[in-house]
Short mmCIF file of C-alpha atoms and ligand atoms in Angstrom, two decimals:
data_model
loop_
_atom_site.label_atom_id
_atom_site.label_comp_id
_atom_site.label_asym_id
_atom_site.label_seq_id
_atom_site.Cartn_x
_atom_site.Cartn_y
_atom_site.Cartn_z
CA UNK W 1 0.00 0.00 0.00
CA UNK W 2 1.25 3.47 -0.86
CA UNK W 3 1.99 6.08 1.70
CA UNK W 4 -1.01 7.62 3.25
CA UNK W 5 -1.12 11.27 2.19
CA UNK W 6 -1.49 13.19 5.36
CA UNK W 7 -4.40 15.67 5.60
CA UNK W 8 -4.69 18.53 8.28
CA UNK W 9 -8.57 19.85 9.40
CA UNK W 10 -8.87 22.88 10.65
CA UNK W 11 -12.36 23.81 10.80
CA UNK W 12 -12.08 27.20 12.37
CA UNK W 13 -15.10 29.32 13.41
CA UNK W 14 -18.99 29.22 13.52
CA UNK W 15 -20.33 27.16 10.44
CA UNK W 16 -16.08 26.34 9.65
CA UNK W 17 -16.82 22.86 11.74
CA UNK W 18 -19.97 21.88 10.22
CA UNK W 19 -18.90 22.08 6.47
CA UNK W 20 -15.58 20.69 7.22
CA UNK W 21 -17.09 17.60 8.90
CA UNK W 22 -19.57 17.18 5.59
CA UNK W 23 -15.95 17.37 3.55
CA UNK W 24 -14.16 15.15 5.79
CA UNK W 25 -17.33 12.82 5.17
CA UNK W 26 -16.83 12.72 1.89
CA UNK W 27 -13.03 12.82 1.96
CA UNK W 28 -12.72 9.55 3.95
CA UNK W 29 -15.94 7.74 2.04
CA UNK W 30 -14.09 9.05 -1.36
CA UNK W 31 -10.75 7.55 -0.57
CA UNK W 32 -11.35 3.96 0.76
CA UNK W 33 -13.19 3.60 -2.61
CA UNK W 34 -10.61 4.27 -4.92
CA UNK W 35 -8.18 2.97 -2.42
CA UNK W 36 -6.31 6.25 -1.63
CA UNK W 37 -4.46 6.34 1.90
CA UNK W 38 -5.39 9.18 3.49
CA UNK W 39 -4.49 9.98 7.72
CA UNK W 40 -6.34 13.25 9.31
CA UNK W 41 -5.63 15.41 12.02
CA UNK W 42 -7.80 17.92 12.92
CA UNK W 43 -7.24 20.86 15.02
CA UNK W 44 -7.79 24.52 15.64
CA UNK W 45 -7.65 28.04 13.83
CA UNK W 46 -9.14 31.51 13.71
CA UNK W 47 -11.45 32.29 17.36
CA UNK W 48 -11.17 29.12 18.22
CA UNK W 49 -7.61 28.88 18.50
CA UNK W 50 -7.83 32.40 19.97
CA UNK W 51 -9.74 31.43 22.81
CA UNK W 52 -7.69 27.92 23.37
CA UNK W 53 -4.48 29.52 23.05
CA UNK W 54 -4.52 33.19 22.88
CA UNK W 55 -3.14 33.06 19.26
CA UNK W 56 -5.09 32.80 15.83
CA UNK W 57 -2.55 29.88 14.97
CA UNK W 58 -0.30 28.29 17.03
CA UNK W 59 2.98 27.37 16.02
CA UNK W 60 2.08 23.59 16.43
CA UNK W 61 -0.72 24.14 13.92
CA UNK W 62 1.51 25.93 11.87
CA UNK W 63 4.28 23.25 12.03
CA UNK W 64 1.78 20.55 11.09
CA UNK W 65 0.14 22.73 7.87
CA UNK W 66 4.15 22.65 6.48
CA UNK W 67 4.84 19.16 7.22
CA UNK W 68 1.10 18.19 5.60
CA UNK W 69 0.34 16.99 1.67
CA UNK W 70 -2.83 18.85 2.34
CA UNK W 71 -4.78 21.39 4.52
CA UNK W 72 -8.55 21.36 4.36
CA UNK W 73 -9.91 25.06 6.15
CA UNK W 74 -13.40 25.81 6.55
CA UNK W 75 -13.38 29.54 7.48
CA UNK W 76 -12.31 31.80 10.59
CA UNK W 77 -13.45 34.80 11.88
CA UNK W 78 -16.74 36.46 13.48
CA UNK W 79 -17.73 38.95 15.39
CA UNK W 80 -15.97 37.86 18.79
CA UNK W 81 -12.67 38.52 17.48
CA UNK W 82 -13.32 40.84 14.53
CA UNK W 83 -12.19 43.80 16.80
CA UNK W 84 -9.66 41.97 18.78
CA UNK W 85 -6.91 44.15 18.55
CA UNK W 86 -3.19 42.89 18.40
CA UNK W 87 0.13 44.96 17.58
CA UNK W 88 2.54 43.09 15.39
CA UNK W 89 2.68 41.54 11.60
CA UNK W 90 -0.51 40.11 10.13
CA UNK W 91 0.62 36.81 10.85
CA UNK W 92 -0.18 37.77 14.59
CA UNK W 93 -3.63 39.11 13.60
CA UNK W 94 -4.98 36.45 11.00
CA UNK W 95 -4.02 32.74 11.24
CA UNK W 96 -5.49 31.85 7.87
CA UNK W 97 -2.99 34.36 6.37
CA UNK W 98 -0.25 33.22 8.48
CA UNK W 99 -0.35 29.53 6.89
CA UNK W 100 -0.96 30.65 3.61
CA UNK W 101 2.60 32.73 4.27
CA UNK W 102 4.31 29.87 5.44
CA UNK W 103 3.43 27.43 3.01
CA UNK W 104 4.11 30.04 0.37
CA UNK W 105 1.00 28.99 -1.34
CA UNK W 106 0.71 31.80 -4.46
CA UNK W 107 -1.44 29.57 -6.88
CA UNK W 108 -4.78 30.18 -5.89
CA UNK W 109 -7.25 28.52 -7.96
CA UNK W 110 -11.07 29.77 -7.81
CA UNK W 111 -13.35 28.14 -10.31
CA UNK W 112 -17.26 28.75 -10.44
CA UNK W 113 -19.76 27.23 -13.11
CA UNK W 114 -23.11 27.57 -13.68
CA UNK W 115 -25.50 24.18 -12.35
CA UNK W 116 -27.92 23.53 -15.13
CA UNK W 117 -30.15 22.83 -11.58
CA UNK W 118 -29.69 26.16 -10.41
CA UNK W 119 -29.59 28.77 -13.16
CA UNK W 120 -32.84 29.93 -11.97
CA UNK W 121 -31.33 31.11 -8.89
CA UNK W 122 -29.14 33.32 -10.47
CA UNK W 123 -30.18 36.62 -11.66
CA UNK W 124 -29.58 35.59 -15.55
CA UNK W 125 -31.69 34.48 -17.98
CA UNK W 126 -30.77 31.28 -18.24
CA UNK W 127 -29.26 31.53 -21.97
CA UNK W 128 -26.91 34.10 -20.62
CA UNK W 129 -25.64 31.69 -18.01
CA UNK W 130 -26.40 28.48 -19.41
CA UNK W 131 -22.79 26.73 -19.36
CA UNK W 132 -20.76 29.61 -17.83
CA UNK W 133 -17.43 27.67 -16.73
CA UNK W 134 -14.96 30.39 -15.05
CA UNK W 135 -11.78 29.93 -13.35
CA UNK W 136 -10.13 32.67 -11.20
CA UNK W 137 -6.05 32.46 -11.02
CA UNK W 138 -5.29 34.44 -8.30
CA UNK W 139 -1.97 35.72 -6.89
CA UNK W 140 -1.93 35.16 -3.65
CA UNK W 141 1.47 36.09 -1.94
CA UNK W 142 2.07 39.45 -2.89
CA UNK W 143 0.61 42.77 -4.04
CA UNK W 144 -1.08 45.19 -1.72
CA UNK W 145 -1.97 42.93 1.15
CA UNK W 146 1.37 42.26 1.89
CA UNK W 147 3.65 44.88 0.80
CA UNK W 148 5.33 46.56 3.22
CA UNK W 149 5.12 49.54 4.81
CA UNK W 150 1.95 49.97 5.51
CA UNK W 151 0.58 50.87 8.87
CA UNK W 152 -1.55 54.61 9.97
CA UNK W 153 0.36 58.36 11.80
CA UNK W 154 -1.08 61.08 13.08
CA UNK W 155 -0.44 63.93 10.60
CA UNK W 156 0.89 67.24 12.04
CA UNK W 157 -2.70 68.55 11.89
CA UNK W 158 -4.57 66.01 13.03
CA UNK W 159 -5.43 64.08 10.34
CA UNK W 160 -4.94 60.43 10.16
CA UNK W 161 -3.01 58.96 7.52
CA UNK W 162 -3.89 55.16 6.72
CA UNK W 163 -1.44 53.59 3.87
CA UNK W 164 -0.68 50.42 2.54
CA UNK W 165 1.86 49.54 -0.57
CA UNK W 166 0.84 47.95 -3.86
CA UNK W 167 3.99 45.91 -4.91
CA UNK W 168 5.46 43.00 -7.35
CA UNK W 169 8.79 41.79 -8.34
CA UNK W 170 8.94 40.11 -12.13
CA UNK W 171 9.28 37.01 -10.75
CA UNK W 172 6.51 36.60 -8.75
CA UNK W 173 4.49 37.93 -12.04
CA UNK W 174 6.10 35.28 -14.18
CA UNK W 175 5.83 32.13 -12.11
CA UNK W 176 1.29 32.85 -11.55
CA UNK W 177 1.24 33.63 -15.39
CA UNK W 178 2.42 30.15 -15.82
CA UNK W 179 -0.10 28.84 -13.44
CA UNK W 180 -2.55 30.49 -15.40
CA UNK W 181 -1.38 29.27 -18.78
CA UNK W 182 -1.04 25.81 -18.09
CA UNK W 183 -4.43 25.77 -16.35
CA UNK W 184 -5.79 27.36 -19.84
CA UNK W 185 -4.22 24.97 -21.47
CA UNK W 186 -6.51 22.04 -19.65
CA UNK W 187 -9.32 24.01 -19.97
CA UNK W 188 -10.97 26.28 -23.39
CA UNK W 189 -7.49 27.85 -23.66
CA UNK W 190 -8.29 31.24 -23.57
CA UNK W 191 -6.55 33.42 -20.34
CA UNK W 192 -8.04 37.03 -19.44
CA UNK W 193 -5.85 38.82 -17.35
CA UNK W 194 -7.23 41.60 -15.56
CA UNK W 195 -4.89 45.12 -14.04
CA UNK W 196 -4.85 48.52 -13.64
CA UNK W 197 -1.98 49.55 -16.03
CA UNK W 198 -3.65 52.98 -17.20
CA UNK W 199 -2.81 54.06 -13.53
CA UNK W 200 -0.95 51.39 -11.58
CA UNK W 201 2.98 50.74 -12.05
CA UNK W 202 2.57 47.09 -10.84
CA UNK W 203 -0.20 47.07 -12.63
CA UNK W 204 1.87 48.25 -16.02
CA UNK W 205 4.48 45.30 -14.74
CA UNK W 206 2.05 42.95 -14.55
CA UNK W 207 0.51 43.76 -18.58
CA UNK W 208 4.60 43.51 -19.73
CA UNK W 209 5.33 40.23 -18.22
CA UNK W 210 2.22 38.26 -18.62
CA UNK W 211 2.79 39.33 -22.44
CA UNK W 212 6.34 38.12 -22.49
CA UNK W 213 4.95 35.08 -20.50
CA UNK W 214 2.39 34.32 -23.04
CA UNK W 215 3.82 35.33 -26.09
CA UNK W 216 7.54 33.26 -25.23
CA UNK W 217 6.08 30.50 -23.79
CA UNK W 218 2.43 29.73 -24.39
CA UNK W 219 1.78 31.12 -28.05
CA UNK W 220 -0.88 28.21 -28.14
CA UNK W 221 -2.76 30.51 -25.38
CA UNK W 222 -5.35 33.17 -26.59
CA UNK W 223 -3.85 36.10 -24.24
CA UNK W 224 -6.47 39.47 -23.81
CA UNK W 225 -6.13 42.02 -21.22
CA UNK W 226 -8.92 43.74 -19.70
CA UNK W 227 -8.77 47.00 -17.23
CA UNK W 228 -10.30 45.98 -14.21
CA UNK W 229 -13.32 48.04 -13.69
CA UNK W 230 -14.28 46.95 -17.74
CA UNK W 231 -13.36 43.18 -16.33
CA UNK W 232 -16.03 43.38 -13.71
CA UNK W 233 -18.65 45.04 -16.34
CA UNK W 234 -18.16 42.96 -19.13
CA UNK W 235 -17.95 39.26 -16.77
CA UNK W 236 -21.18 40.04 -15.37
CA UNK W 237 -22.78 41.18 -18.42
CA UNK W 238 -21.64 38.18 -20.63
CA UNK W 239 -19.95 35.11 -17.93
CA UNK W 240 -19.54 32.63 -21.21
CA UNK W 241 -17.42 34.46 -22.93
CA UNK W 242 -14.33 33.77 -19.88
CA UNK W 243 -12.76 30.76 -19.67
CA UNK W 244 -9.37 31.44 -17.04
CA UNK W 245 -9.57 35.20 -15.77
CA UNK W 246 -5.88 36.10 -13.94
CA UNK W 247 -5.39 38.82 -11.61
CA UNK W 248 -3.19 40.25 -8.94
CA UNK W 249 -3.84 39.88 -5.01
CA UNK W 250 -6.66 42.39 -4.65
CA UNK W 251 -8.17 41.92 -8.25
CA UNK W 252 -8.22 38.02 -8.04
CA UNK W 253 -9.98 38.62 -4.93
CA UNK W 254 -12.53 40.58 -6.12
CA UNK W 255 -13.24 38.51 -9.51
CA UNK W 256 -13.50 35.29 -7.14
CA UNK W 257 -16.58 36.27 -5.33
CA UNK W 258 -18.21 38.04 -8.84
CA UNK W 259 -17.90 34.94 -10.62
CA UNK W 260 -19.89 33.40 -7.73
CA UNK W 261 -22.83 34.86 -8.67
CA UNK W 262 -23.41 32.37 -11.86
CA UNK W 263 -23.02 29.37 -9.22
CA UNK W 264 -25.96 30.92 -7.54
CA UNK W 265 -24.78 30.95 -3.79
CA UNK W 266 -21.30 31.80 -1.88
CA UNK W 267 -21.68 28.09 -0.52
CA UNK W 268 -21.14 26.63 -3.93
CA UNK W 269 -18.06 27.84 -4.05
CA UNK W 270 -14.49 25.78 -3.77
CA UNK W 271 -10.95 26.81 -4.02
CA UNK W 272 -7.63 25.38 -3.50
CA UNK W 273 -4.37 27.65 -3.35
CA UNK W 274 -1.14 26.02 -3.95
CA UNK W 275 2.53 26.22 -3.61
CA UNK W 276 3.09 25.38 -7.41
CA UNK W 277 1.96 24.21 -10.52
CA UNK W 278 -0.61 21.59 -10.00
CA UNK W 279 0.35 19.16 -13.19
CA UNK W 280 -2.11 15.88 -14.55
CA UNK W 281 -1.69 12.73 -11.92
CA UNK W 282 1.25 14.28 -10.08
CA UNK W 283 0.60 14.85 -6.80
CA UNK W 284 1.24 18.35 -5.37
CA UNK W 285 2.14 18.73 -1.86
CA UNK W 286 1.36 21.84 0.52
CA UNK W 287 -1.47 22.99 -0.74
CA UNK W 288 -4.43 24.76 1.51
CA UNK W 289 -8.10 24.12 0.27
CA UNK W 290 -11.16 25.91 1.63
CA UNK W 291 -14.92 26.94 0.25
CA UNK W 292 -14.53 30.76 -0.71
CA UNK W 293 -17.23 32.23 1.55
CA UNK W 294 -16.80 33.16 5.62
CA UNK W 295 -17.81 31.79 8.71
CA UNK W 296 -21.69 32.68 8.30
CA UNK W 297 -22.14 33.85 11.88
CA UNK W 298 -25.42 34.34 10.69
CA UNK W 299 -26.59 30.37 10.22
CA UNK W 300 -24.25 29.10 12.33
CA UNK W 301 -25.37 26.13 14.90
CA UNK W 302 -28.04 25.27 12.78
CA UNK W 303 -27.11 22.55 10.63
CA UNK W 304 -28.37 24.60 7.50
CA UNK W 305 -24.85 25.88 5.93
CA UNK W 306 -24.59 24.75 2.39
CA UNK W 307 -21.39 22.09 2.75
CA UNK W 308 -20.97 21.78 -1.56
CA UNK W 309 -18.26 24.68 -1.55
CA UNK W 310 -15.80 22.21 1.03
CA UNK W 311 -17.30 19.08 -0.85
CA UNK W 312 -16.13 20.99 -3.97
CA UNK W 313 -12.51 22.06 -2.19
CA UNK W 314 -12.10 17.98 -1.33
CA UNK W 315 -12.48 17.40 -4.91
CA UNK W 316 -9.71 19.75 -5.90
CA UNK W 317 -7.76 18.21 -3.25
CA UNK W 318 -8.13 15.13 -4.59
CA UNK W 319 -7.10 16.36 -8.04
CA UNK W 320 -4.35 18.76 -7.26
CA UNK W 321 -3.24 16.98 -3.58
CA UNK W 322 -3.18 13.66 -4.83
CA UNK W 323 -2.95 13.80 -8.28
CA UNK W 324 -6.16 11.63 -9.12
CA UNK W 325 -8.76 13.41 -11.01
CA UNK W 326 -11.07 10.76 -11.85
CA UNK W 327 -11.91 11.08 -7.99
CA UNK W 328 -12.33 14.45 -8.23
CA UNK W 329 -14.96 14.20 -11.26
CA UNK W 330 -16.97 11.73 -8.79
CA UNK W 331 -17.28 13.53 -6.50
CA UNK W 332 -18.42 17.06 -8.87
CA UNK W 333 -21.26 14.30 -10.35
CA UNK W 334 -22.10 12.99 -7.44
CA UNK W 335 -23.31 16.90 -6.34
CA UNK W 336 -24.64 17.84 -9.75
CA UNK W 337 -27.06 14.47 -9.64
CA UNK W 338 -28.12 16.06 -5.78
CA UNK W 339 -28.99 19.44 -7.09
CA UNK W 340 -30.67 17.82 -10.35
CA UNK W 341 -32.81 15.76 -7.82
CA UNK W 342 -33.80 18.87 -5.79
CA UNK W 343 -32.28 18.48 -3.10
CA UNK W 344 -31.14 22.46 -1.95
CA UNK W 345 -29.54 23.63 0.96
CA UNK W 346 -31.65 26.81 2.18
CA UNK W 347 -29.19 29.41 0.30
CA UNK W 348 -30.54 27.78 -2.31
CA UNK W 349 -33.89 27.78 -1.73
CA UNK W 350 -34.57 24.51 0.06
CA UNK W 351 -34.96 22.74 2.90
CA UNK W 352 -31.67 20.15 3.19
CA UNK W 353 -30.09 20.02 5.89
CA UNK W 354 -26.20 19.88 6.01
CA UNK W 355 -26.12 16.45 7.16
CA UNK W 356 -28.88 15.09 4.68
CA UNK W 357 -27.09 16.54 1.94
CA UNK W 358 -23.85 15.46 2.60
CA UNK W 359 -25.27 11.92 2.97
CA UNK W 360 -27.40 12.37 -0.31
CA UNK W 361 -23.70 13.09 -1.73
CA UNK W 362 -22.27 10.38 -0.31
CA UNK W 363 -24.99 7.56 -1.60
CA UNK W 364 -24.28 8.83 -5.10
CA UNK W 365 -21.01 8.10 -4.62
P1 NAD S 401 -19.81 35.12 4.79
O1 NAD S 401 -19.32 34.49 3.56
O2 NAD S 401 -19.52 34.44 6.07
O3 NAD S 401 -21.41 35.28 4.70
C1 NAD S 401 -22.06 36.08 3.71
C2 NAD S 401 -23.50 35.55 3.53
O4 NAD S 401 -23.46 34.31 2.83
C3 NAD S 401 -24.21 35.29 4.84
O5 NAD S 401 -25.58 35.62 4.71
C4 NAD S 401 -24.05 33.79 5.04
O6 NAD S 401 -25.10 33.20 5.79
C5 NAD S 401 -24.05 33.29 3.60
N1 NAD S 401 -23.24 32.07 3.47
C6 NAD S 401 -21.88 32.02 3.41
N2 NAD S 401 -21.48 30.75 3.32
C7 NAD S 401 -22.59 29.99 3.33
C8 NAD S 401 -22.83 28.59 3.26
N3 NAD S 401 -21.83 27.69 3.18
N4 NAD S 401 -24.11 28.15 3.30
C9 NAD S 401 -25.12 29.02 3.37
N5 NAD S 401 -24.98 30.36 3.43
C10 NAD S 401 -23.71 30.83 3.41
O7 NAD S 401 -19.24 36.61 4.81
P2 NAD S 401 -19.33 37.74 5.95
O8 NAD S 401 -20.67 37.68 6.61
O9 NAD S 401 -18.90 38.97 5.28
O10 NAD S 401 -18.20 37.34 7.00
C11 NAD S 401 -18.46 36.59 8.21
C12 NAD S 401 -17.12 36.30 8.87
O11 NAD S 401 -16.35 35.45 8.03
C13 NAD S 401 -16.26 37.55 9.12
O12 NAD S 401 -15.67 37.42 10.40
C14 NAD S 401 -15.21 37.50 8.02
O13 NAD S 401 -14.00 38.12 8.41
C15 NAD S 401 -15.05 36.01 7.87
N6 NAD S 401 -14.53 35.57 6.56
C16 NAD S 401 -13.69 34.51 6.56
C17 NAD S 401 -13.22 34.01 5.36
C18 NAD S 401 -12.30 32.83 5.40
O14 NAD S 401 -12.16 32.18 6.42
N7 NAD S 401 -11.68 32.45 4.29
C19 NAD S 401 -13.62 34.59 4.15
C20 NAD S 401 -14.52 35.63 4.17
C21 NAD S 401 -14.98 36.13 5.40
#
């Protein structure tokens, strides 16, 4: 028998737990059948870690994310520690920011397509939608959330000054281009990349070397480039016209929850950001996956949060983490034959529970 790939849990805060048990569910079901080894540790992040251990992340927690293949995160943060303030680096303030640091994961990967079940819960018409298949490439280590300095002074007439630096090196540019390209080139082909390089030096840096990228090294690639604000007009307006949108830190952010809105709810939605290029049936180790939306203080407690957008992440685990997609297309049919049968999570518009949905999910596989 092969290794067993080693999987850290951290559920984190409010509805964080429930989702990550429904993945964790499938995650365990998903690899005895196609005889995967998999070993899981679960353990804290985000509040809960706060109130364990005074710290968002602990360096135990920390230490076991870098030795894992793969971290599965369900989300951190409410309104118990939103104001908690601490001085020092935003490793110190945010622990979900603090392992994506340390496991230098840049790649993130944000896909959202629209469920023939659900088109009538987005705001389309449903041939506007109909078969809208996006992925957002998102930088994740860099740009303005992390350049440095940034910080707030007391101007000499009172004012407050609040600043924060937008910055990228060429490198860092070239190696998320190629994440971008090669993901193209498993998908439609075609990359958007999205910047700000009428007004924005990184943003003119980021134009030049995704063209160099593109043009040197992926001439099989159809390249555009859109100016962001135009980017979010024209992928709301027409979402099947994208097939791989790129963007910096901020922008990639942004695009990942617009796309969102052709999957029909925030708890549709996976990702999985990653130390590398994630390449056909090779394995990739270090990677952090995690549904895109928050902690939902809202529906917490309740057993109602929609658990598809962790399902979803353990899919891409399987696919980029382990290197076996065919599990990872079982697992995306499985929840496309629950939401053709009708069964919806609330957000949706029904009345599944978390558990009965994962288990519908889990019979279909
Ligand atoms: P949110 O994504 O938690 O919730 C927005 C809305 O979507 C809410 O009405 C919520 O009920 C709904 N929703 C989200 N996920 C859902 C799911 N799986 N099923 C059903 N409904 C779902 O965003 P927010 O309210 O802006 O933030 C709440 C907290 O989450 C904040 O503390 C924020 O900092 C944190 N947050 C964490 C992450 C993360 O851990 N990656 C991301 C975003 C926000």
């Amino acid at each position: 028998m092969n290794k067993p790939f080693q999987v850290l849990a951290l559920g984190g805060d409010h509805i964080g737990p429930e989702v990550v048990a429904s993945g964790l569910s499938v995650l365990r079901h998903v690899s005895a059948r196609y005889e995967i080894p998999v070993e899981i540790d679960e353990d804290l992040l985000g509040g809960a870690s706060w109130d364990v251990h005074g710290t968002f992340c602990t360096d135990t927690v920390a230490a076991k994310a870098r030795a894992a293949d793969a971290v599965l995160i369900g989300a951190i943060g409410g309104p118990e520690w939103d104001n908690i303030q601490i001085d020092g680096p935003i490793t110190e303030t945010d622990g979900l920011t603090r392992l994506r640091i340390e496991l230098d994961v840049f790649n993130a990967l944000r896909p959202a397509r629209a469920w023939n079940a659900l088109l009538s819960r987005t705001p389309y018409r449903h041939e506007v939608v109909e078969g809208a298949d996006i992925l957002v490439v998102r930088e994740n280590a860099g740009g303005i959330y992390y350049g440095e300095p940034r910080g707030r002074e007391v101007q000499s007439d009172g004012q407050i000054r609040a600043f924060e630096i937008s910055e990228y090196r060429t490198e860092e540019i070239e190696r998320i281009a190629r994440c971008a390209f090669r993901a193209a080139q498993a998908r439609r082909g075609h990359v958007t990349s999205v910047d700000k390089s009428n007004v924005m030096e990184t943003g003119r840096l980021w134009r030049e070397t995704i063209d160099r990228i593109g043009r040197d090294e992926f001439p099989d690639i159809r390249l555009s480039h859109l100016l962001m604000d135009y980017a979010l007009f024209a992928v709301a307006k027409s979402p099947q016209d994208f097939d791989v949108l790129l963007g910096d830190n901020l922008f990639g952010d942004l695009m990942s929850d617009l796309i969102g809105v052709i999957s029909g709810s925030l708890g549709m939605l996976p990702s999985a950001t990653l130390p590398g290029i994630a390449r056909p049936g090779h394995p990739l180790k270090g990677g952090i996956y995690e549904p895109t939306h928050g902690s939902a203080p809202d529906i917490s407690g309740q057993g109602v949060a929609n658990p598809i957008g962790t399902i979803l992440s353990v899919a891409m685990m399987f696919e980029h983490g382990f290197g076996v997609a065919s599990a990872a297309r079982a697992i995306e049919i499985a929840v496309e034959q629950c939401l053709d049968s009708g069964l919806l999570p609330p957000d949706l518009g029904g009345t599944t529970s978390t558990e009965d949905l994962t288990l519908a999910i889990l019979e279909r596989l």
